[in-house]
XYZ file of C-alpha atoms in Angstrom:
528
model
C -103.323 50.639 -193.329
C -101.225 51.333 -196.750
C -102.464 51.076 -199.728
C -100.132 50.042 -202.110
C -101.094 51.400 -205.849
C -101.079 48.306 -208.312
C -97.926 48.198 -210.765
C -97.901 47.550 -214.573
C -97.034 43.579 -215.506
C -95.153 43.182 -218.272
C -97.371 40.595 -219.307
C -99.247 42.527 -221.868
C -96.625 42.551 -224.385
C -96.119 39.005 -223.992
C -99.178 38.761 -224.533
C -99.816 40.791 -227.420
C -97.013 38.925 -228.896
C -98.872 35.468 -228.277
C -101.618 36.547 -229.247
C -100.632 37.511 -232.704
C -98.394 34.366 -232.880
C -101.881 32.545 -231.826
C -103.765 34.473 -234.531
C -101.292 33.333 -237.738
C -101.125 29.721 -236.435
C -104.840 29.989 -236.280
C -104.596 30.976 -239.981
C -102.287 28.570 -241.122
C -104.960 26.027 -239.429
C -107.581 27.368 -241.664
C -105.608 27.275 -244.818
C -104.614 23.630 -244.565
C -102.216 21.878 -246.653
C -102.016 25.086 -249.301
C -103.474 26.084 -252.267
C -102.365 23.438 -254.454
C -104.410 20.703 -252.486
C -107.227 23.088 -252.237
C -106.827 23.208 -256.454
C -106.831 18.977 -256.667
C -109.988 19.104 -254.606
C -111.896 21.692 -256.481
C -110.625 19.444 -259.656
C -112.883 16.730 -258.654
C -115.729 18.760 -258.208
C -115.507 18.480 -254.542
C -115.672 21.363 -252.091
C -113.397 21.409 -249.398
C -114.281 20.535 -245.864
C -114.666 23.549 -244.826
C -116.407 25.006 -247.057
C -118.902 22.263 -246.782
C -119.274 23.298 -243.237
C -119.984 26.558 -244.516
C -123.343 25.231 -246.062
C -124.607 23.525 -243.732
C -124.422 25.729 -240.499
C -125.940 29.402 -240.582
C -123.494 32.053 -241.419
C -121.167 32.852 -238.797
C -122.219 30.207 -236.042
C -119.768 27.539 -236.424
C -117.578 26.700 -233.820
C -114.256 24.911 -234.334
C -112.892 22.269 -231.763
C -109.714 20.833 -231.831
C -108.293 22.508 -234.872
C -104.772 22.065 -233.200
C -104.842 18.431 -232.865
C -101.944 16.491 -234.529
C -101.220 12.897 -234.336
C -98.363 11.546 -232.548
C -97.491 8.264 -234.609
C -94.240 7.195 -236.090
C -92.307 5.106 -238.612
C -93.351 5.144 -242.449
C -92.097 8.813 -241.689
C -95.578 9.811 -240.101
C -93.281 11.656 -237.701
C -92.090 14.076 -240.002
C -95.862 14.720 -241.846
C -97.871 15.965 -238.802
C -100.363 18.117 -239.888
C -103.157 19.824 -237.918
C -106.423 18.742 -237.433
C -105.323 15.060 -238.980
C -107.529 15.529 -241.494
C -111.083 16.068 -240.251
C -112.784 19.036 -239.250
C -115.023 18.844 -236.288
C -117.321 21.807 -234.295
C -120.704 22.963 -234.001
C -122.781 25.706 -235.186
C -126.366 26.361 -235.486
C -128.841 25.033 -238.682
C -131.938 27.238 -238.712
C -131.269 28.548 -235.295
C -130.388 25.050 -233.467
C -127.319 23.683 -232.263
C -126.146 20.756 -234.263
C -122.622 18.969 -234.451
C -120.829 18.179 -237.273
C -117.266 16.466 -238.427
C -115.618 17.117 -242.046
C -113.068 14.660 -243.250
C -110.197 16.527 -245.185
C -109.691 14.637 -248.033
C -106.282 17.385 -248.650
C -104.415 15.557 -245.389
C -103.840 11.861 -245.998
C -106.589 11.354 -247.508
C -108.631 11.901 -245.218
C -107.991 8.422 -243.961
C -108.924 7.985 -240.187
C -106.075 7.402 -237.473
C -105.822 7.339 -233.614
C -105.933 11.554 -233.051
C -108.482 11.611 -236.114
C -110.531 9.229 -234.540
C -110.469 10.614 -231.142
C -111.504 13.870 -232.559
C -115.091 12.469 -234.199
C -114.882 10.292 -230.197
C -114.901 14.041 -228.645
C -117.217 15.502 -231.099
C -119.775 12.558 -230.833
C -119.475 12.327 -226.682
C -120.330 16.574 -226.455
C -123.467 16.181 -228.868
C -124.704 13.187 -226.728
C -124.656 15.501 -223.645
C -125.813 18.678 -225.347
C -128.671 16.380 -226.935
C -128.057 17.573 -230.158
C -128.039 15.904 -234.264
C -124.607 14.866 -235.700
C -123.869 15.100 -238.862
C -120.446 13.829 -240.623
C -119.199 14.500 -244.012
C -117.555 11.544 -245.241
C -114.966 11.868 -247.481
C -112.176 9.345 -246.694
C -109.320 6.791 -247.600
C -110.531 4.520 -244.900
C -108.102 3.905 -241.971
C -104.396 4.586 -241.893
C -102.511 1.968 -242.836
C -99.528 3.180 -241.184
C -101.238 3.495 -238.010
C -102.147 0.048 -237.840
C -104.443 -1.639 -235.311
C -105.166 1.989 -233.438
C -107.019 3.201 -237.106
C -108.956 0.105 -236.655
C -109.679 0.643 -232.959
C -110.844 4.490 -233.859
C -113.376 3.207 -235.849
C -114.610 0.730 -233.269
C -114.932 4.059 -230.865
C -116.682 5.601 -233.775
C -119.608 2.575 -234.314
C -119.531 1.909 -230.278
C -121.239 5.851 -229.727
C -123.296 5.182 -233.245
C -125.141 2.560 -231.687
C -125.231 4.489 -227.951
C -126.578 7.615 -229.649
C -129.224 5.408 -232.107
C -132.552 6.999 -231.338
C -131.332 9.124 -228.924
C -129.897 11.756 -231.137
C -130.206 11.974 -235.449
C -127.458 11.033 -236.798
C -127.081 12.106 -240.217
C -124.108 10.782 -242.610
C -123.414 12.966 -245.839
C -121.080 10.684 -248.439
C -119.179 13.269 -250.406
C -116.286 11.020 -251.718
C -115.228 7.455 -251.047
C -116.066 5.810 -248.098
C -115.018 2.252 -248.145
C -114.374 -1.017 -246.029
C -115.225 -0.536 -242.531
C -115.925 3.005 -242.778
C -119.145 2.588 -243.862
C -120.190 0.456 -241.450
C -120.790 3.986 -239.513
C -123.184 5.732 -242.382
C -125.061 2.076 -242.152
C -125.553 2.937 -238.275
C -127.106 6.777 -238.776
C -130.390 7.408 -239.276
C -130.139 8.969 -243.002
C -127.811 8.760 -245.002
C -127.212 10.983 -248.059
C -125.084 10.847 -251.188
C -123.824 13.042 -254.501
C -123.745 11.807 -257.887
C -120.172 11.427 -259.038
C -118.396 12.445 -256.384
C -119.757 9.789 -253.421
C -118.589 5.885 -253.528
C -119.730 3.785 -250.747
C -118.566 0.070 -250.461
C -117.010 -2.956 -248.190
C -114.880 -4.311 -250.844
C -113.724 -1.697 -253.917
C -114.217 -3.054 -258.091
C -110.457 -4.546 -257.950
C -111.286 -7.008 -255.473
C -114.401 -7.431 -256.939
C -112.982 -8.602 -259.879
C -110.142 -10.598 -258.703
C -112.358 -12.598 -256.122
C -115.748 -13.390 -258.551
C -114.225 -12.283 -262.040
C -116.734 -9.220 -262.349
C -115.895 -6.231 -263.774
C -117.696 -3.358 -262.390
C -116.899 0.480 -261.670
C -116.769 2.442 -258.718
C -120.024 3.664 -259.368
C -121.731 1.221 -260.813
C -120.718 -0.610 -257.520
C -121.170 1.730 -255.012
C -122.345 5.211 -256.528
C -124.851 7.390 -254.992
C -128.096 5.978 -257.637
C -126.569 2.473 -256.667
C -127.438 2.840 -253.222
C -130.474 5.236 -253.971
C -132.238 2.556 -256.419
C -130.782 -1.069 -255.696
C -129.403 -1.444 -252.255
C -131.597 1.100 -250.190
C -128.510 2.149 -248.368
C -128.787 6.041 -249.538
C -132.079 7.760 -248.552
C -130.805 10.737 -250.773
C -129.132 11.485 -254.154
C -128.106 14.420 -255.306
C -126.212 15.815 -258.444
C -124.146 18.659 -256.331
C -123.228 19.221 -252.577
C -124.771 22.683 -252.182
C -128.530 20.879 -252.802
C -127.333 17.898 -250.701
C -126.176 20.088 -248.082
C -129.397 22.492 -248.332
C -131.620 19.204 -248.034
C -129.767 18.170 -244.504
C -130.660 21.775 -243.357
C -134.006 20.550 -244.388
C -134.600 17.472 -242.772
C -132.846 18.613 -239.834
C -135.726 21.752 -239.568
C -138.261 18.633 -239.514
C -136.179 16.814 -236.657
C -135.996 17.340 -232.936
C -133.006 17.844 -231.074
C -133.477 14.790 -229.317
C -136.116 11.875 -228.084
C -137.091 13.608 -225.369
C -137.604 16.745 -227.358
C -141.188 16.648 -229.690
C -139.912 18.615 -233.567
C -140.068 22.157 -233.925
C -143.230 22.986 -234.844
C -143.547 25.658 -237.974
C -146.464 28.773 -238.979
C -147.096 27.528 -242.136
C -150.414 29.469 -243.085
C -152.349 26.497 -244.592
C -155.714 26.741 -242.615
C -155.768 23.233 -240.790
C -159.776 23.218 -241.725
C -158.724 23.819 -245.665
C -161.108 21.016 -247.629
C -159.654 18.120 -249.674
C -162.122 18.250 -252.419
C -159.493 17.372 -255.357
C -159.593 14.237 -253.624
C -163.041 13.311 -254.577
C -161.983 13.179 -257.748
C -158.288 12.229 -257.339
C -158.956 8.448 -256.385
C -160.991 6.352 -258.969
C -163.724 4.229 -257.820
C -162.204 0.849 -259.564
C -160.092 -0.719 -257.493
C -157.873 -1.638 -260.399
C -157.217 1.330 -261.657
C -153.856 3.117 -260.802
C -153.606 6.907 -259.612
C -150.920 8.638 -258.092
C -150.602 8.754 -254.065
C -148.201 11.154 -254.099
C -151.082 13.581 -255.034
C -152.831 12.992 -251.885
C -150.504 13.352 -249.745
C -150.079 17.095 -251.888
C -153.981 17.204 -251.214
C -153.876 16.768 -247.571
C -149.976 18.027 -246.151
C -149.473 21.943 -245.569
C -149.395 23.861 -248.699
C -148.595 20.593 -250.517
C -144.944 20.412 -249.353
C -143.290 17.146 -248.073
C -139.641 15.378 -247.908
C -139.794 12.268 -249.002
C -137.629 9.390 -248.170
C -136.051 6.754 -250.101
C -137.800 7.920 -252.910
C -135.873 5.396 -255.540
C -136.695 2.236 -253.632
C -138.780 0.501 -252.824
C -140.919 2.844 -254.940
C -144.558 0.677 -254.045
C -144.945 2.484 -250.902
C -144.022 6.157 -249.760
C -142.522 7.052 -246.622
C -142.227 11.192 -246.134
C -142.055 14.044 -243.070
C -144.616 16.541 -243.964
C -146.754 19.461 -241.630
C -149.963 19.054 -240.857
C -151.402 22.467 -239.080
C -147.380 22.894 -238.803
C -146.676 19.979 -237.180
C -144.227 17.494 -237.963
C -145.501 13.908 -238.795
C -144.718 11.090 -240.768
C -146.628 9.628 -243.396
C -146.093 6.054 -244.854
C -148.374 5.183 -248.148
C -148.973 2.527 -250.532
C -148.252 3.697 -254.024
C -151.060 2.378 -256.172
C -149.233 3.665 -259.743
C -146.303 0.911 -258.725
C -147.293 -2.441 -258.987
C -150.560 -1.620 -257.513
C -149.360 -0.838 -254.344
C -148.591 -4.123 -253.105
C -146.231 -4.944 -250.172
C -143.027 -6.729 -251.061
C -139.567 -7.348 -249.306
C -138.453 -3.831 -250.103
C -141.141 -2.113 -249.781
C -141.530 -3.904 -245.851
C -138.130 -2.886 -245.315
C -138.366 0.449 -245.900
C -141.392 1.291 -244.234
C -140.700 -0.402 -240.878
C -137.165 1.447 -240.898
C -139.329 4.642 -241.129
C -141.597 3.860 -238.732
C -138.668 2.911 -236.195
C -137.175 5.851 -236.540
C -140.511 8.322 -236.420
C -141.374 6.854 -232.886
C -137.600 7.289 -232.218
C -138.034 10.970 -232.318
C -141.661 11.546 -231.259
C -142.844 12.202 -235.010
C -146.660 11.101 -235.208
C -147.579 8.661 -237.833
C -150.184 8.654 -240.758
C -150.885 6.012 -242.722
C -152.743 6.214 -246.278
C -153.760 2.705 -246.893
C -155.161 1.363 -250.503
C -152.859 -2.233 -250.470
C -153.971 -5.276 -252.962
C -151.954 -7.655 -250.456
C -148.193 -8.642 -250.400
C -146.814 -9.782 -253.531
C -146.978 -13.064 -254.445
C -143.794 -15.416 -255.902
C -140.979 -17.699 -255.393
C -138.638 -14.813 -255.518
C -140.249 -12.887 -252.664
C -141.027 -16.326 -250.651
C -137.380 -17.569 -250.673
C -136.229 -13.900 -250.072
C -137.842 -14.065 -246.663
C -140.996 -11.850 -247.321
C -142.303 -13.701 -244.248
C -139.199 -12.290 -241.702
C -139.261 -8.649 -244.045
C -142.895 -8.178 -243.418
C -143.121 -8.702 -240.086
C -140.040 -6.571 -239.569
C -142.637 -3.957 -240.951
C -145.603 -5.411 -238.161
C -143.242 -5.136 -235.462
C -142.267 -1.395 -235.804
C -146.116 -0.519 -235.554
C -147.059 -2.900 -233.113
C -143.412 -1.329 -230.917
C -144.812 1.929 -231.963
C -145.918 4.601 -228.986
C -146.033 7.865 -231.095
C -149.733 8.918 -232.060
C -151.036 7.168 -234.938
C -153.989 7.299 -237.307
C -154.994 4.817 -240.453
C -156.940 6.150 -243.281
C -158.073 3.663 -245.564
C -158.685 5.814 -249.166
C -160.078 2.960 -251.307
C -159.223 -1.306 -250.771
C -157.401 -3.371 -247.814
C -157.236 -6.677 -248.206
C -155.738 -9.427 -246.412
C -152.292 -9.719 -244.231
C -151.094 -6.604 -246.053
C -154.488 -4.894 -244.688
C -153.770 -6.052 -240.500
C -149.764 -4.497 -241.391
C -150.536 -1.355 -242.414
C -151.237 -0.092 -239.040
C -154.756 -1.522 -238.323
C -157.248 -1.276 -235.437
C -156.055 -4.710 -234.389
C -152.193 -3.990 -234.002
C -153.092 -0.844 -232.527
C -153.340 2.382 -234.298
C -155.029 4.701 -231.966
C -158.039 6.198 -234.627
C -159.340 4.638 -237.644
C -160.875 6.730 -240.828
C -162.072 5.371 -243.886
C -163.497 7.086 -246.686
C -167.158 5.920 -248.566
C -166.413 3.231 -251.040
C -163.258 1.616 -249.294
C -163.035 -2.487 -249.371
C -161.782 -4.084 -246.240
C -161.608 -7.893 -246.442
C -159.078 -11.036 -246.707
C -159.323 -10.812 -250.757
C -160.668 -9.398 -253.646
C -164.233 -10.397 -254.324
C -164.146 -12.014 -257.100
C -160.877 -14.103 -255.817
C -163.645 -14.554 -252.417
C -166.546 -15.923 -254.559
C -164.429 -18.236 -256.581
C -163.096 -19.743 -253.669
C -166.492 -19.237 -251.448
C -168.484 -20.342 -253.535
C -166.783 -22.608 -256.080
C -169.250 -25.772 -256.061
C -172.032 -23.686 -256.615
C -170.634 -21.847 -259.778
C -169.516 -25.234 -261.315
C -172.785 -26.416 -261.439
C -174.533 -23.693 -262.135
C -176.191 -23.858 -266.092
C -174.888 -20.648 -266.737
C -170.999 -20.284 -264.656
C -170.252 -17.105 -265.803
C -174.041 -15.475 -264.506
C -173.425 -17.788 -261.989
C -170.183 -15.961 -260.794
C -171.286 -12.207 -261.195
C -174.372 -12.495 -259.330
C -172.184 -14.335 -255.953
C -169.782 -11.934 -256.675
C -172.061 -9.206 -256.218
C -173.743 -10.669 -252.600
C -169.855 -11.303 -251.486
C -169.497 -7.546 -251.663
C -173.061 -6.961 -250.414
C -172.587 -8.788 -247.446
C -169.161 -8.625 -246.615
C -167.136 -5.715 -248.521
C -169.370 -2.830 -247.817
C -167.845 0.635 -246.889
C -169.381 0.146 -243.391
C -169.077 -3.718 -242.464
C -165.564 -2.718 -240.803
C -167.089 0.078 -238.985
C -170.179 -1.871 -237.809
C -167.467 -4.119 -235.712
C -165.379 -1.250 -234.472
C -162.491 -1.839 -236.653
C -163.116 1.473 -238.507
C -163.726 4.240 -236.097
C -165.243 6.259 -238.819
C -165.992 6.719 -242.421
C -165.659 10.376 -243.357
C -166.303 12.830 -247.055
C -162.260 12.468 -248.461
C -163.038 16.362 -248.766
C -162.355 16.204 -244.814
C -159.437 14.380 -244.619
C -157.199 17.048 -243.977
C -159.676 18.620 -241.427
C -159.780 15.461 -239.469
C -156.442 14.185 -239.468
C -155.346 17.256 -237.937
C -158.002 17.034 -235.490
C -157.132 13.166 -234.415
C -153.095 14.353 -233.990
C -154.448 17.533 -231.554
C -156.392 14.788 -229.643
C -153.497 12.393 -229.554
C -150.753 14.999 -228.712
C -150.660 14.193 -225.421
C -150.409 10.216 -225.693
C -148.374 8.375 -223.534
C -147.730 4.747 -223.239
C -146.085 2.224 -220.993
C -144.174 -0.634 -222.823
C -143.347 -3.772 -220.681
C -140.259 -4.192 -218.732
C -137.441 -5.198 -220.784
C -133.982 -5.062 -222.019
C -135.257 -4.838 -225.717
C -137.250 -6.844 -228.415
C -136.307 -9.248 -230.544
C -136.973 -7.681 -233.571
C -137.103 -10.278 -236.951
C -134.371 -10.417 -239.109
């Protein structure tokens, strides 16, 4: 047998040579257009794709895909402007350790306005994080779609909403508005599950101010139209506002720490050396005893989350209740509250809205829920009537009543009526109970019960106004006492507010390993 000694190739120049050809293509790719469109950027005060991807992954984990892409379109002279990437950046890197995807429109090539390869790109990007089971986010900075490209821009986005709505509750789906975003492009932000946006830079809208004006004669700017405190404050579209990227960006890291990777994943839980038997006894003194007199809720939830932190959401609208993620004991759990200091807490259209959107997506993810209930009712008037309070508060029923993640109701102080049964009661099935000494459970107000109770008998009374006070009084004797609801096992306890913390943590251990079968069926018809 001969043994024939192995030659030298002469591959290894070539590919040297390649290989350092590779290398300065590489860095042409990750200069982009040049310096000068780098300069307009900066000019607006917006950062440059990526250098936004920069923030938001951990240093030195992000992973570029598809950097060499180029579209292949013609006519309008497309065919002699092909740049790479096509104007979005798309990868993945890691955010406090876990994998997360991300895509960056370029607002330095065309715009940043979506085409076929462009669109195929975020297709790619969105199809690997399905099968890894990991968050999206996209950084939207774009012209829309591509004129010149026609009915394939069009089609992109189609791709683009089609894998929204697969991924919906399957994966979080963050969208980050960082410059205009307008027509159907933001038809995809409306499809995420949060959507954030920066003050002066971000513009989010169907139809821009010139059409505005020439179809209804109103004169409005971007902003004013579609600005980041538009959609914080009036529409409800923006969950976030910020005044710079680098604290919007720092606040996705955020939320995405609170998140899992996935449904089928519970969030990361977090050592966050607040002893989980710590007493609440601020809280004694936090909460007045009148039930008509205002106090701050966001101060209990300070009271009773780990070391007072929490992330709220939609904290602009819909300001009468309070939807957050906070830690208790370190883990992750969602907390929806009335907010007594705003129009006494009541329950309107926004306010159902908001909170049944929160609930959807906690049991989307496996987040438990908390509810901190002191709720005068839904609010009365022909405004809220005709607007469809009716549909909008049962939107906010249903999402409890779907609900399968642990949940737990404390009633702090009064629960009256419809607004009572929605805010996660016994009866639409929250699994525990709690209500602290003093609270008022009933269909009204007592002295709105007694006029209507026991209205003959205070007519004819000699003295009306005796009359009323002393009914008023047996009312709540007989029927609004702290324990009448637990008596009939619709309050499974009342407990000292100085053990709130203590025992909410304790219900969620309990709970932790709850698991539910739902009926069999395509899906609910949820109200409208």
């Amino acid at each position: 047998m001969t043994i024939v000694e192995a030659q030298p190739t002469q591959a290894a120049p070539h590919l040297r040579s390649t290989t350092a050809e590779l290398t300065e293509l590489r860095e042409s790719v990750l200069q982009g257009p040049g310096q000068a469109a780098t300069d307009a950027q900066h000019a607006k005060g917006k950062l440059t794709a990526r250098e936004r991807m920069e923030l938001l992954f951990d240093k030195g984990s992000y992973t570029e895909v598809e950097g060499f892409r180029r579209h292949r379109a013609t006519g309008f002279g497309l065919e002699n402007r092909r740049p790479y990437t096509d104007g979005v950046v798309t990868g993945w890197g890691l955010v406090h350790g876990r994998t997360v995807f991300a895509y960056a429109h370029d607002f330095r090539v065309f715009g940043g306005a979506l085409g076929e390869a462009h669109a195929e790109k975020i297709h790619k990007l969105m199809d690997l994080a399905e099968a890894a089971g990991a968050p999206v986010v996209g950084l939207c900075d774009g012209a829309g779609a591509r004129i010149q490209e026609g009915v394939t821009a069009l089609a992109g986005y189609g791709g683009i909403f089609q894998r929204n709505v697969r991924n919906s509750g399957v994966i979080p789906q963050i969208s980050v508005i960082l410059g205009p975003c307008a027509g159907g492009a933001a038809y995809s932000p409306a499809l995420t599950d949060f959507v954030f946006m920066v003050r002066g830079i971000s513009q989010m809208f169907i139809t821009g101010p010139d059409v505005v004006q020439a179809v209804t004669g109103e004169v409005i700017t971007q902003d004013a139209l579609g600005g980041a405190d538009a959609h914080a404050a009036t529409s409800g579209v923006a969950a976030f506002a910020y005044d710079d990227e680098e604290n919007c960006l720092e606040d996705v890291r955020y939320l995405l720490s609170l998140l899992p990777a996935n449904n089928r994943e519970l969030p990361p839980r977090a050592a966050t050396g607040d002893p989980a038997d710590r007493r609440t006894e601020a809280l004694l003194d936090l909460v007045p005893g009148d039930p008509n007199r205002s106090y701050d809720m966001h101060l209990v939830i300070e009271e009773i989350a780990d070391n007072g932190e929490y992330f709220e959401v939609h904290e602009q609208w819909g300001t009468n209740i309070i939807c957050a993620l906070a830690r208790l004991d370190g883990h992750v759990v969602g907390i929806v509250a009335n907010q007594p200091a705003v129009t006494a807490g009541v329950l309107d259209i926004h306010a159902s809205e908001k909170a049944a959107r929160f609930v959807q997506t906690c049991d989307a993810f496996n987040i438990p829920l908390v509810t901190l209930v002191d709720v005068p009712g839904f609010l009365p008037g022909v405004d809220q009537e005709h607007g469809g309070i009716i549909r909008h508060g049962a939107k906010l029923l249903y999402a409890y009543c779907n609900a399968t993640v642990p949940r737990v109701q404390l009633i702090l102080r009064k629960a009256y009526g419809g607004a009572y049964i929605v805010m996660d009661s016994r009866s639409i099935g929250t699994d525990l109970s709690l209500a602290w000494p003093g609270n008022e459970i009933a269909v009204m107000g007592a002295e709105g019960a007694a006029n209507v109770v026991f209205r003959r008998d205070i007519a004819s009374a000699d003295d009306p106004d005796e009359a009323r006070v002393r009914l008023v009084k047996e009312y709540k004797s007989r029927l609004m006492h702290p324990y009448y609801a637990a008596e009939r096992g619709l309050v499974d306890d009342v407990i000292d507010p100085a053990e709130s913390r203590s025992r909410l943590i304790g219900a969620l251990a309990m709970l932790r390993s709850k698991q539910v079968s739902l009926p069999s069926r395509k899906h609910g018809n949820q109200p409208q």
